[in-house]
Coordinates of N, CA and C in Angstrom, one line a residue:
M1 N -13.6 -1.3 -84.7 CA -13.0 -0.5 -85.7 C -12.7 0.9 -85.2
P2 N -11.5 1.4 -85.3 CA -11.3 2.8 -84.7 C -12.1 3.8 -85.4
G3 N -12.7 4.7 -84.7 CA -13.5 5.8 -85.2 C -15.0 5.5 -85.5
C4 N -15.4 4.2 -85.3 CA -16.8 3.8 -85.5 C -17.6 3.9 -84.2
S5 N -18.6 4.8 -84.2 CA -19.4 5.0 -83.0 C -20.2 3.8 -82.6
E6 N -20.6 3.0 -83.6 CA -21.4 1.8 -83.4 C -20.5 0.7 -82.7
C7 N -19.3 0.6 -83.2 CA -18.4 -0.4 -82.6 C -18.1 0.0 -81.1
L8 N -17.9 1.3 -80.9 CA -17.6 1.8 -79.6 C -18.8 1.5 -78.7
G9 N -20.0 1.8 -79.2 CA -21.3 1.5 -78.4 C -21.4 0.1 -78.0
F10 N -21.2 -0.8 -78.9 CA -21.3 -2.3 -78.6 C -20.2 -2.7 -77.6
A11 N -19.0 -2.1 -77.7 CA -17.9 -2.4 -76.8 C -18.2 -1.9 -75.4
N12 N -18.8 -0.7 -75.3 CA -19.3 -0.1 -74.0 C -20.3 -1.0 -73.4
R13 N -21.3 -1.4 -74.2 CA -22.4 -2.3 -73.7 C -21.8 -3.6 -73.1
R14 N -20.8 -4.1 -73.8 CA -20.2 -5.4 -73.4 C -19.5 -5.1 -72.0
Q15 N -18.7 -4.1 -71.9 CA -18.0 -3.8 -70.7 C -18.9 -3.5 -69.5
N16 N -20.0 -2.7 -69.8 CA -20.9 -2.4 -68.7 C -21.6 -3.7 -68.2
A17 N -21.9 -4.6 -69.2 CA -22.6 -5.9 -68.8 C -21.6 -6.7 -68.0
R18 N -20.3 -6.8 -68.4 CA -19.3 -7.5 -67.6 C -19.2 -7.0 -66.2
S19 N -19.2 -5.7 -66.1 CA -19.0 -5.0 -64.8 C -20.2 -5.3 -63.9
A20 N -21.3 -5.6 -64.5 CA -22.5 -5.9 -63.7 C -22.7 -7.4 -63.5
S21 N -21.7 -8.2 -64.0 CA -21.8 -9.6 -64.0 C -23.0 -10.2 -64.8
D22 N -23.4 -9.5 -65.8 CA -24.5 -9.9 -66.6 C -23.9 -10.5 -67.9
Y23 N -23.4 -11.7 -67.8 CA -22.7 -12.3 -68.9 C -23.6 -12.7 -70.1
S24 N -24.9 -12.8 -69.9 CA -25.8 -13.0 -71.0 C -25.8 -11.7 -71.9
A25 N -25.9 -10.6 -71.2 CA -25.9 -9.3 -72.0 C -24.5 -9.1 -72.6
A26 N -23.5 -9.5 -72.0 CA -22.1 -9.3 -72.6 C -22.0 -10.2 -73.9
T27 N -22.6 -11.4 -73.8 CA -22.6 -12.3 -75.0 C -23.4 -11.7 -76.1
D28 N -24.6 -11.1 -75.7 CA -25.4 -10.4 -76.7 C -24.7 -9.3 -77.4
A29 N -23.9 -8.5 -76.6 CA -23.2 -7.4 -77.2 C -22.1 -7.9 -78.1
N30 N -21.5 -9.0 -77.8 CA -20.5 -9.6 -78.7 C -21.1 -10.0 -80.0
V31 N -22.3 -10.6 -79.9 CA -23.0 -11.1 -81.1 C -23.3 -9.9 -82.0
Y32 N -23.9 -8.8 -81.4 CA -24.2 -7.6 -82.2 C -23.0 -7.0 -82.8
L33 N -21.9 -6.9 -82.0 CA -20.7 -6.4 -82.5 C -20.1 -7.2 -83.7
R34 N -20.1 -8.5 -83.6 CA -19.7 -9.3 -84.7 C -20.5 -9.1 -85.9
R35 N -21.8 -9.1 -85.8 CA -22.7 -8.9 -86.9 C -22.4 -7.5 -87.6
H36 N -22.3 -6.5 -86.7 CA -22.0 -5.2 -87.2 C -20.7 -5.2 -88.0
L37 N -19.6 -5.8 -87.5 CA -18.3 -5.8 -88.1 C -18.4 -6.5 -89.5
E38 N -19.1 -7.6 -89.5 CA -19.3 -8.3 -90.8 C -20.1 -7.5 -91.8
A39 N -21.1 -6.8 -91.4 CA -22.0 -6.1 -92.3 C -21.4 -4.8 -92.7
E40 N -20.7 -4.1 -91.8 CA -20.2 -2.7 -92.1 C -18.7 -2.6 -92.4
H41 N -17.9 -3.5 -91.9 CA -16.5 -3.3 -92.0 C -15.8 -4.4 -92.8
E42 N -16.5 -5.3 -93.4 CA -15.9 -6.5 -94.0 C -14.9 -6.1 -95.1
E43 N -15.3 -5.1 -96.0 CA -14.5 -4.7 -97.1 C -13.2 -4.1 -96.6
S44 N -13.3 -3.3 -95.6 CA -12.1 -2.6 -95.1 C -11.1 -3.5 -94.4
Q45 N -11.5 -4.7 -94.1 CA -10.6 -5.7 -93.5 C -10.0 -6.6 -94.5
G46 N -10.2 -6.4 -95.7 CA -9.5 -7.2 -96.8 C -10.1 -8.5 -97.0
A47 N -11.3 -8.8 -96.6 CA -11.9 -10.1 -96.7 C -12.6 -10.3 -98.0

């Protein structure tokens, strides 16, 4: 979500993990990002 520091943090964690070839950590970041999006941004996405 544009402007959300938590979304940006999870995206950065995912990118850093991918850069380090730590795909387990990248998957974890995806899971945390998805949970965050569902919990914090669901209403703003029209769901």
